[in-house]
mmCIF file of C-alpha atoms and ligand atoms in Angstrom:
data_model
loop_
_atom_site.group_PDB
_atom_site.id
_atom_site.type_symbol
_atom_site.label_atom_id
_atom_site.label_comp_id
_atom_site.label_asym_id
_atom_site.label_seq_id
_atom_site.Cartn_x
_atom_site.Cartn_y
_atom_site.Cartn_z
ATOM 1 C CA UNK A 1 -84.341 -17.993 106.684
ATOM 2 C CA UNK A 2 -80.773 -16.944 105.713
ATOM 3 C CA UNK A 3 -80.122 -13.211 105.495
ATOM 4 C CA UNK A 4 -77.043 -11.620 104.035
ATOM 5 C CA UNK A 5 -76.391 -7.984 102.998
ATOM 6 C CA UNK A 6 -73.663 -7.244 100.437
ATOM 7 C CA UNK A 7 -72.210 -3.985 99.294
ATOM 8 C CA UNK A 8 -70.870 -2.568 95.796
ATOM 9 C CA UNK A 9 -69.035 0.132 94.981
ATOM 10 C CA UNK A 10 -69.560 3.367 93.081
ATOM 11 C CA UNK A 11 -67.552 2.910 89.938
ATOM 12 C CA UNK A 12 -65.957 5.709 87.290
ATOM 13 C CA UNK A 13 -66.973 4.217 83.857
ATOM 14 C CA UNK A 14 -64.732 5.193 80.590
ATOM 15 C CA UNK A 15 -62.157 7.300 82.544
ATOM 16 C CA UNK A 16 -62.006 9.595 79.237
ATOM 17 C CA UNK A 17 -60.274 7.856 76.784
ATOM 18 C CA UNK A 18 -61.884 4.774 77.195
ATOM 19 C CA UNK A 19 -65.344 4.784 76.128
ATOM 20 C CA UNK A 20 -67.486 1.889 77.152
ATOM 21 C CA UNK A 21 -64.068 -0.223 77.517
ATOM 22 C CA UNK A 22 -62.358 1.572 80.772
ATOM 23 C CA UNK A 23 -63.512 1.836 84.515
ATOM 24 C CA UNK A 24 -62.520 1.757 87.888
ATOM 25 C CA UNK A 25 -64.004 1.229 91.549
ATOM 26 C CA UNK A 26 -63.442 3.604 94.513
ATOM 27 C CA UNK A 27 -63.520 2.891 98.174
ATOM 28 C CA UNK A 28 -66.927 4.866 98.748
ATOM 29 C CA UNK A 29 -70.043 5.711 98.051
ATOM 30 C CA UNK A 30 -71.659 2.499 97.077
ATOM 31 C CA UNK A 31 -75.006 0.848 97.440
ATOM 32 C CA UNK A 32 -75.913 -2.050 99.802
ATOM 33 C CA UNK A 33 -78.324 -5.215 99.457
ATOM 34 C CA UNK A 34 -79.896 -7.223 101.694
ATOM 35 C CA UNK A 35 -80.940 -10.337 99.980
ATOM 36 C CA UNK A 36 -83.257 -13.222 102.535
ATOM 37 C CA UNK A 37 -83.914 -16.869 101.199
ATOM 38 C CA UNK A 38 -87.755 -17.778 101.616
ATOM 39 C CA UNK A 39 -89.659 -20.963 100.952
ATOM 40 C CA UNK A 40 -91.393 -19.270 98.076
ATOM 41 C CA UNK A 41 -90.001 -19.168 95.134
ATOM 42 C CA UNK A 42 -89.260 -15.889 92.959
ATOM 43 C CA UNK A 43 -87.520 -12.944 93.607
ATOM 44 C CA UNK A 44 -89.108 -9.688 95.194
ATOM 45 C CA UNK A 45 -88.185 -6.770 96.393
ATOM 46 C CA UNK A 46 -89.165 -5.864 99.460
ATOM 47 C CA UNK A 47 -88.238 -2.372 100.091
ATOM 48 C CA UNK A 48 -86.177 0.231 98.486
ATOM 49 C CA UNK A 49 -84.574 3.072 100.630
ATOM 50 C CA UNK A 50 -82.850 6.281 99.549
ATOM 51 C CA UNK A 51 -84.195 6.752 96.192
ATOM 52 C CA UNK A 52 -87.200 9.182 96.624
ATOM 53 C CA UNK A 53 -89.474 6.731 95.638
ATOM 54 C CA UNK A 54 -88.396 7.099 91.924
ATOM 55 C CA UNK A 55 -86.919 3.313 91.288
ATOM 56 C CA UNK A 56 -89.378 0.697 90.365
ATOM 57 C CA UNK A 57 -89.808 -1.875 92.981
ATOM 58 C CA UNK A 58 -91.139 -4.667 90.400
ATOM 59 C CA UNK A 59 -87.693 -6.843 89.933
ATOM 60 C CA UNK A 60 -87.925 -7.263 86.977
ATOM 61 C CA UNK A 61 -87.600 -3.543 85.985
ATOM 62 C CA UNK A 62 -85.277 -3.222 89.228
ATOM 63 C CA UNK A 63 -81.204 -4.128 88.208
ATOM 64 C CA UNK A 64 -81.152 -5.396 91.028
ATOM 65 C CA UNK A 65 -83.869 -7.356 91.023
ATOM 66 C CA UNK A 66 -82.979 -8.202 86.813
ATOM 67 C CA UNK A 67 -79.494 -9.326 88.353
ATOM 68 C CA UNK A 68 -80.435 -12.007 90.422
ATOM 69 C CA UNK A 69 -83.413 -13.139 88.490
ATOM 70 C CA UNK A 70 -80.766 -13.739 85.250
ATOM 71 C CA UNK A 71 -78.370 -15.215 87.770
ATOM 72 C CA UNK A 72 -81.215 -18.071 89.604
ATOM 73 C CA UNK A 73 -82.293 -18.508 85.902
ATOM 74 C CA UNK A 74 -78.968 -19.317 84.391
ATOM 75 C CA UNK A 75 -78.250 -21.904 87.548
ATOM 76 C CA UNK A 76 -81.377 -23.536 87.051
ATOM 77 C CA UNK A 77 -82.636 -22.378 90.803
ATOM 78 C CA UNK A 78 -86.301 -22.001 92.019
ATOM 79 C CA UNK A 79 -85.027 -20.132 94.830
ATOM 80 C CA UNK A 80 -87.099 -17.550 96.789
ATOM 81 C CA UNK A 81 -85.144 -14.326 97.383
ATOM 82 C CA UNK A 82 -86.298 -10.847 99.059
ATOM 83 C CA UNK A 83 -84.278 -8.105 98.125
ATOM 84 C CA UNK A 84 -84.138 -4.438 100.296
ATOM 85 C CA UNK A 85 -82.192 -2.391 98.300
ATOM 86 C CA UNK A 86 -80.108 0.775 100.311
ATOM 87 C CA UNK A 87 -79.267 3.272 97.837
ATOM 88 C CA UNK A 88 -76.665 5.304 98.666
ATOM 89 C CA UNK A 89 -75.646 6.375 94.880
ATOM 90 C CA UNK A 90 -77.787 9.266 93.386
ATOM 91 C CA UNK A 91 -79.686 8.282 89.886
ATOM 92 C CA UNK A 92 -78.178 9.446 86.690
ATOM 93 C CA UNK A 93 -75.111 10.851 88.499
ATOM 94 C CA UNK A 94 -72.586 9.001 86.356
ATOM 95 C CA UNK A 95 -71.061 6.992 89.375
ATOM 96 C CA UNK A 96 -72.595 3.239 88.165
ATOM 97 C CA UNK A 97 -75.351 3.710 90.240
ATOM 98 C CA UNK A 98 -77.451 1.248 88.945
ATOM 99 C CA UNK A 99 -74.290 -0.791 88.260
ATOM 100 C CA UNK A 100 -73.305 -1.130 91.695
ATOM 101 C CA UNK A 101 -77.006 -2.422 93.142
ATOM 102 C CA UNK A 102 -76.773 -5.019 90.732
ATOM 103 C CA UNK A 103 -73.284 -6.420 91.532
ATOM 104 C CA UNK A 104 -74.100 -5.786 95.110
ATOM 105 C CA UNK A 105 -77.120 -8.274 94.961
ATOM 106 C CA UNK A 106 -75.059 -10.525 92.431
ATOM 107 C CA UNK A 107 -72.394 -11.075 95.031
ATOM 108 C CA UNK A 108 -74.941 -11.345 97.646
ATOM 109 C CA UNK A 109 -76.900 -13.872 95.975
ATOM 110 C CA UNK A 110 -74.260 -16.331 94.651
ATOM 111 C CA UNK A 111 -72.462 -16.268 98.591
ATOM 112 C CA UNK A 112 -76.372 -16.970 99.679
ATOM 113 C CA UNK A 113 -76.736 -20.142 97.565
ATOM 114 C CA UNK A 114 -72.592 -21.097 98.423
ATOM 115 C CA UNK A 115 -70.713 -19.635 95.585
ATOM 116 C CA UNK A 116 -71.812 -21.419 92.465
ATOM 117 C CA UNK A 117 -70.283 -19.402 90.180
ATOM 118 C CA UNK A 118 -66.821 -17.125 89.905
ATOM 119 C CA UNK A 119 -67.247 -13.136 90.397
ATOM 120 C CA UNK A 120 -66.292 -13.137 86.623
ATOM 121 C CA UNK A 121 -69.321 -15.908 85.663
ATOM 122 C CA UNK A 122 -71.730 -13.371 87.199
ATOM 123 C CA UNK A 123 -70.998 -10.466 84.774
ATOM 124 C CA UNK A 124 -73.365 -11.161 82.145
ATOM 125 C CA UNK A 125 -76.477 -11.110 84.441
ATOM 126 C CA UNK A 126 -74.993 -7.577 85.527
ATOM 127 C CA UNK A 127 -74.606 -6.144 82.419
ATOM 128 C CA UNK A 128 -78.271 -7.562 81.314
ATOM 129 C CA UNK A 129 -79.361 -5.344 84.391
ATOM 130 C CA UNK A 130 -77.649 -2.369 82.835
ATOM 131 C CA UNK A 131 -79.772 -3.071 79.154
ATOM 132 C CA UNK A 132 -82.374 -2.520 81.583
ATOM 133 C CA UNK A 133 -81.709 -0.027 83.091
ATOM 134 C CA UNK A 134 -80.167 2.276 79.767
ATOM 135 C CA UNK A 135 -81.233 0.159 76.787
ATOM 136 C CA UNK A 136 -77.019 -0.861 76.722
ATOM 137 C CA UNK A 137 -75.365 -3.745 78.156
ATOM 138 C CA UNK A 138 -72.338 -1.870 78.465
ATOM 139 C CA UNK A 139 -69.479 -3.724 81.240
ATOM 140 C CA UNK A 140 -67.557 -0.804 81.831
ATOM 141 C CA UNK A 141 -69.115 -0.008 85.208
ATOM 142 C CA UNK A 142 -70.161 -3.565 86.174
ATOM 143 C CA UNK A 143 -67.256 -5.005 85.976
ATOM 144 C CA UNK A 144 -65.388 -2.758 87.961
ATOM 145 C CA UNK A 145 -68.286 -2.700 90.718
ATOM 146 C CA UNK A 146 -68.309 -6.320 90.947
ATOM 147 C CA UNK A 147 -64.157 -7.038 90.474
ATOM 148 C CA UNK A 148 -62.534 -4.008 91.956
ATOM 149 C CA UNK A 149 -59.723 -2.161 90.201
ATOM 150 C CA UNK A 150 -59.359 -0.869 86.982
ATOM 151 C CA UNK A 151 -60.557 -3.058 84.157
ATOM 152 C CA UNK A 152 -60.483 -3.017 80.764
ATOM 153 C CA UNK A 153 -63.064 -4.364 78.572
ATOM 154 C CA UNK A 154 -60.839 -5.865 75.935
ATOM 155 C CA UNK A 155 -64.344 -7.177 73.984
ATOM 156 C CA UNK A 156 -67.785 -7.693 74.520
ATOM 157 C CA UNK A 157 -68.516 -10.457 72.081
ATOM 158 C CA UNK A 158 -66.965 -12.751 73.732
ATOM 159 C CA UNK A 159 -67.013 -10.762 77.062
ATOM 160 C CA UNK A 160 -63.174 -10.337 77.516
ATOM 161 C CA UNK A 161 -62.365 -8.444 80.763
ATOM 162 C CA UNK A 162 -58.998 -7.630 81.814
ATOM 163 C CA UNK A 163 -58.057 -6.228 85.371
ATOM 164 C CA UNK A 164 -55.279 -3.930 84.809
ATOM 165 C CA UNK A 165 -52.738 -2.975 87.760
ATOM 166 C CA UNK A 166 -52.815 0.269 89.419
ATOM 167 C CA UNK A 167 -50.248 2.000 91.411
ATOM 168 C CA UNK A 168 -50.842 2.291 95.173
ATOM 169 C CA UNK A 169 -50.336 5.939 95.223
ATOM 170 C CA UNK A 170 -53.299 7.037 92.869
ATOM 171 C CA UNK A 171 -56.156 9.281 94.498
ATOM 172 C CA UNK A 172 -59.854 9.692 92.473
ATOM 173 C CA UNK A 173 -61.696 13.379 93.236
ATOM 174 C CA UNK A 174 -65.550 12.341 92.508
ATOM 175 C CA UNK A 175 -67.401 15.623 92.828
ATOM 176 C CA UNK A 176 -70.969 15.078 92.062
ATOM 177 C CA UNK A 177 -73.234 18.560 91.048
ATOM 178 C CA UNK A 178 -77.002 17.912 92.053
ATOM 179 C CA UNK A 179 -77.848 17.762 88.238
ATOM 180 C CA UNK A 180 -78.884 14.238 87.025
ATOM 181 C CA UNK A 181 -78.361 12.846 83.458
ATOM 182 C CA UNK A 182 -79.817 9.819 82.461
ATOM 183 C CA UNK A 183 -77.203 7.718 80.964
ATOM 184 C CA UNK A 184 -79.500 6.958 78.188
ATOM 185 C CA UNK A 185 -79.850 10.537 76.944
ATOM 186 C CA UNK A 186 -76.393 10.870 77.212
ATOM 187 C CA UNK A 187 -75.736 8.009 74.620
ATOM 188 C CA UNK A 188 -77.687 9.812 72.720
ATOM 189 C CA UNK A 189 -75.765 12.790 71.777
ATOM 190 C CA UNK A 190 -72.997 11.152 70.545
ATOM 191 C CA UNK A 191 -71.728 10.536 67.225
ATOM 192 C CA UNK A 192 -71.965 7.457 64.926
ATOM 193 C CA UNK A 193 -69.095 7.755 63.466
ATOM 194 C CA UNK A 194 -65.779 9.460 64.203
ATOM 195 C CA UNK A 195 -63.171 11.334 62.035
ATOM 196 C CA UNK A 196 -60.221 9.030 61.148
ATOM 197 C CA UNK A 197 -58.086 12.145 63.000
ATOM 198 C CA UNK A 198 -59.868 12.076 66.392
ATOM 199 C CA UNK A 199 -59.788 7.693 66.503
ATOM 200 C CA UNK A 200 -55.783 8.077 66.333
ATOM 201 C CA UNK A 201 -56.043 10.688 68.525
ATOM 202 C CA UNK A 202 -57.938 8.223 70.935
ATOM 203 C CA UNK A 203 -56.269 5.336 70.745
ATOM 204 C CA UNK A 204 -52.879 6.523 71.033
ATOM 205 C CA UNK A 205 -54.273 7.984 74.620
ATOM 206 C CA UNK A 206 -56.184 4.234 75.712
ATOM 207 C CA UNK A 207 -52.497 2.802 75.046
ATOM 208 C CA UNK A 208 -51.110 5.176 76.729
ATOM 209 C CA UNK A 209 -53.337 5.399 79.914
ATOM 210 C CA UNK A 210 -52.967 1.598 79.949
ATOM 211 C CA UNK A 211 -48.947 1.613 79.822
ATOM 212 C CA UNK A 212 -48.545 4.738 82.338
ATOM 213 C CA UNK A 213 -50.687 2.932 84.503
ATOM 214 C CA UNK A 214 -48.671 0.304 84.192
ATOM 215 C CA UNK A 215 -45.044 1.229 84.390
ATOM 216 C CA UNK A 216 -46.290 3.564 85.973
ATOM 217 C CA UNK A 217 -45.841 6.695 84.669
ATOM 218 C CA UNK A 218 -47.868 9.708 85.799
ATOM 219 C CA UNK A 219 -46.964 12.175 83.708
ATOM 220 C CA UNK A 220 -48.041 9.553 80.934
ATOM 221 C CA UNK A 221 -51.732 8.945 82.687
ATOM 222 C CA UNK A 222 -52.172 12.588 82.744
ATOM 223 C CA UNK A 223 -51.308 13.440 79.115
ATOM 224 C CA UNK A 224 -53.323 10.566 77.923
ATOM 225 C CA UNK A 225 -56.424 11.425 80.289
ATOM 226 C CA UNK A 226 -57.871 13.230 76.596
ATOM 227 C CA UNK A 227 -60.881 12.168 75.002
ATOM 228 C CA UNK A 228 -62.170 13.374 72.141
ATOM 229 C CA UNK A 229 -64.859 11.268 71.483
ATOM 230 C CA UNK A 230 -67.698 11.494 73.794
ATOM 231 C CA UNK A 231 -66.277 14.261 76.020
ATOM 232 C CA UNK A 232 -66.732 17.128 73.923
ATOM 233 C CA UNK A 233 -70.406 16.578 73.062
ATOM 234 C CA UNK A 234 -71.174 15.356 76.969
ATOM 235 C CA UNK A 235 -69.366 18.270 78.209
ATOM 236 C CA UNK A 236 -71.602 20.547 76.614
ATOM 237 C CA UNK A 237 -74.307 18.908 79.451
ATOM 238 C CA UNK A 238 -72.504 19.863 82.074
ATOM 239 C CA UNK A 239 -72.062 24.099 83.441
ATOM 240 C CA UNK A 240 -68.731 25.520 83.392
ATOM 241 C CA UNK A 241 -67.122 22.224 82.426
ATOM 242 C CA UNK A 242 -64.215 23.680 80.647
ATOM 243 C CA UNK A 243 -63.165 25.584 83.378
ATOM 244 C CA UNK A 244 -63.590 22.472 85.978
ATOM 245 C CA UNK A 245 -61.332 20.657 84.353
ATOM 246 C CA UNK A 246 -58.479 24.027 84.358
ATOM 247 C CA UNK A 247 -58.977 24.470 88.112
ATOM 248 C CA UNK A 248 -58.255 20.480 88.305
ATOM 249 C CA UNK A 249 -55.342 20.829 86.744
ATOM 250 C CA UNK A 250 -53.843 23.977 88.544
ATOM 251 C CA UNK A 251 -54.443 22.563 91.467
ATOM 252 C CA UNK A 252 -52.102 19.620 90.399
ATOM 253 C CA UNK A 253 -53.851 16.582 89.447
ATOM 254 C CA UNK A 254 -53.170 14.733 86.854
ATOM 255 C CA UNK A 255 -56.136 14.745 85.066
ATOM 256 C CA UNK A 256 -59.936 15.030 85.294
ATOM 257 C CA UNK A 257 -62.653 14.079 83.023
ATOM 258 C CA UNK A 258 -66.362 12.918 82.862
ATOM 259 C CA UNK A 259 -67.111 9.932 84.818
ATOM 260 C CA UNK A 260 -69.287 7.812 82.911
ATOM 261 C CA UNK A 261 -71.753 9.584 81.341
ATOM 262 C CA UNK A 262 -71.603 12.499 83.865
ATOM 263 C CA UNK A 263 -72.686 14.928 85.175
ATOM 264 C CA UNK A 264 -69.812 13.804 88.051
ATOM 265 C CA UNK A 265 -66.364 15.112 87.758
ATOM 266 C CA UNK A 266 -63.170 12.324 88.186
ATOM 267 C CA UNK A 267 -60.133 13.691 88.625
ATOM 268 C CA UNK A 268 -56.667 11.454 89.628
ATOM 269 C CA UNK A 269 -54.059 12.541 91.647
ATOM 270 C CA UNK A 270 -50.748 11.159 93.105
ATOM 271 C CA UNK A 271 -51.462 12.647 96.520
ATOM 272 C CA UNK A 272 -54.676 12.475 98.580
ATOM 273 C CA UNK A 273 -54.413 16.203 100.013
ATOM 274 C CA UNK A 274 -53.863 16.872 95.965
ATOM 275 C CA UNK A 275 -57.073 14.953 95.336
ATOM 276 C CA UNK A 276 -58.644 17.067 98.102
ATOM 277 C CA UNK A 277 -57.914 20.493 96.897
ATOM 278 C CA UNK A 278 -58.865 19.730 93.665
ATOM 279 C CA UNK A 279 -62.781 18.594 94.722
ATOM 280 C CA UNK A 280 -62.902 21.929 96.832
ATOM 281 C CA UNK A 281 -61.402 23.944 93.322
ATOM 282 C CA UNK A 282 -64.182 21.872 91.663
ATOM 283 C CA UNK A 283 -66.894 22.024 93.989
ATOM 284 C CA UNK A 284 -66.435 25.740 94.224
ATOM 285 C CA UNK A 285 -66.732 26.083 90.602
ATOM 286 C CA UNK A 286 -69.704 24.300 90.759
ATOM 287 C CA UNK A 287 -71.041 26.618 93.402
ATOM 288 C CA UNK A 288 -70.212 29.741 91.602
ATOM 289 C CA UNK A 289 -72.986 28.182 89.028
ATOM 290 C CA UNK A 290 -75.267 28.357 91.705
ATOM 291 C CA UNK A 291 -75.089 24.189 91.987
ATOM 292 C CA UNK A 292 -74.535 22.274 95.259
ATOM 293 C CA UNK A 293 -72.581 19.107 94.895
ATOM 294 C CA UNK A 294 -70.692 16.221 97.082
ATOM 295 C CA UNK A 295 -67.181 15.053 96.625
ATOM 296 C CA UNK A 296 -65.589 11.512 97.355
ATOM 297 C CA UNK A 297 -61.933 11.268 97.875
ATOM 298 C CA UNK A 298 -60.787 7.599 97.564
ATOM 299 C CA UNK A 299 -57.895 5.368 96.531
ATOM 300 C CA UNK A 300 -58.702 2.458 93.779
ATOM 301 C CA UNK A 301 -60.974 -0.286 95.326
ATOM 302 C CA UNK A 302 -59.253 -3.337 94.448
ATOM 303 C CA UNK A 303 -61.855 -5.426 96.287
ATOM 304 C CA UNK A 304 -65.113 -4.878 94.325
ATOM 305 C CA UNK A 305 -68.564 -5.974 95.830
ATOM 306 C CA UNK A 306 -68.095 -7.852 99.076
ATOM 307 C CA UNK A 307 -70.658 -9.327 101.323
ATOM 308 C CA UNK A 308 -70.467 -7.387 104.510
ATOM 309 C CA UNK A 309 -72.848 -8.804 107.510
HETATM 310 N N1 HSE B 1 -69.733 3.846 79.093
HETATM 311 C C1 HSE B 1 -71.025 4.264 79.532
HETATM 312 C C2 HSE B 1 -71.345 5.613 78.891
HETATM 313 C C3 HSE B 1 -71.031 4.397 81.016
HETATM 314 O O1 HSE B 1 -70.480 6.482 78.925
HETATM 315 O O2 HSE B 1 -72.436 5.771 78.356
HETATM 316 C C4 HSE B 1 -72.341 4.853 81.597
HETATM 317 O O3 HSE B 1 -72.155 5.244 82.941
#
């Protein structure tokens, strides 16, 4: 019996501009699988840890379980495969929870069976985890979780994913309030259509976040972290968000948004005591609301999902 456990990383999906095409991995938190070959064939899950009991353990309503049954199916493989998932993410936090035990079990299973297919050939099975899990096979945290660094969904159909350079010196603040949002609902409340005004608005900032990265140009990622899409209905989900993102910016970072579809806080800075400061300012906003919350300092992951033992 071969036995390999793989990790993948919490991601921050749409990084405000860039709904549903932006999103980038940090160094921590991130959820680990443990996947085992056996003689018979189909995939199960054997155990799932750190979820209160809440996440199905059927795999096929499981993304990780959806992941590598998509993956074996597309390769043509009668493989057996036991899956014990360790979630460290919390559920509808906004940090690609279910995201990251899919491309952890994705990168687990193709090393198991010797590679068979490129980290970028095992996307689609991770987003058809994500229709799963939200009804929308959305890339924007997969991708990230299963590439590392920042990537930009150019287009989903085809699937045209482009890694985008960071510079070295670029801190993410996660701060995660014990609220939970289910990224479903959160789709929801958004509008169908958007004023001609607000799409200029938005894609003058998605050029811009892309170019300051880029060059790179702080001052230019901070003016163009802005979105005025799905922020300012999502916002409304999430206590004393207007004044989150002030303290954020007094204390000097660059910018600070919704990650995915919330409720967590992002917020980049240039320097890591910067990014520090500014998850206490947050964290004690949060508190002042009478909500207890976490916060994750971390540079870009540029590695993605990585087998680990
Ligand atoms: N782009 C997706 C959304 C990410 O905002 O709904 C979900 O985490």
């Amino acid at each position: 019996m071969k036995t390999i456990k793989a990790f993948a990383p919490a991601t921050v999906a749409n990084v405000s501009c860039g709904f549903d095409v932006f999103g980038f991995a940090v160094e921590q938190p991130g959820d680990e699988v443990t996947l085992t070959l056996t003689k018979t064939p189909g995939v199960r899950m054997t155990k799932i840890e750190g979820d209160g009991g809440r996440l199905p353990l059927e795999a096929e309503k499981n993304t990780a379980g959806v992941a590598v049954i998509s993956f074996l199916k597309s390769i043509d493989s009668d493989a057996g495969v036991e899956i014990f998932l360790k979630k460290n993410l919390p559920l509808g936090s906004g940090m690609g929870s279910s995201a990251a035990s899919a491309a952890a079990a994705l990168a687990g299973i193709n090393h198991l069976l010797g590679e068979p297919l490129s980290r970028r050939e095992l996307l689609p099975f991770a987003m058809e985890s994500e229709r799963i899990a939200c009804g929308s096979a959305h890339a924007d945290n997969v991708a990230p979780s299963l590439l590392g660094g920042f990537v930009l969904i150019r287009g989903y159909e085809p699937l045209d994913v482009v890694s985008i350079p960071t510079p070295d010196n670029l801190f993410c603040t996660l701060v995660h309030p014990h609220l939970e949002l289910k990224t479903q609902d959160s789709r929801q409340v958004l509008r169908s259509t958007i004023p001609l005004k607000d799409a200029i608005t938005q894609w003058g900032n998605i050029a811009g976040l892309i170019a300051g990265l880029m060059k790179p140009d702080f001052g230019l990622i901070g003016r163009s972290l802005k979105d005025v899409v799905a922020e300012p209905i999502r916002s409304l989900l999430i206590p004393g968000f207007d004044v989150i993102k002030e303290k954020a910016v007094e204390s000097g970072a660059l910018g600070c948004g919704i990650s995915g579809s919330g409720p967590t806080i992002f917020a980049l800075s240039t320097e890591k005591e910067t990014a520090l400061r500014t998850g206490k300012a947050i964290q004690q906003e949060f508190k002042k609301l009478k909500l207890e919350s976490e916060v994750y300092i971390s540079r870009i992951n540029s590695t993605g999902a990585k087998v680990i033992s």
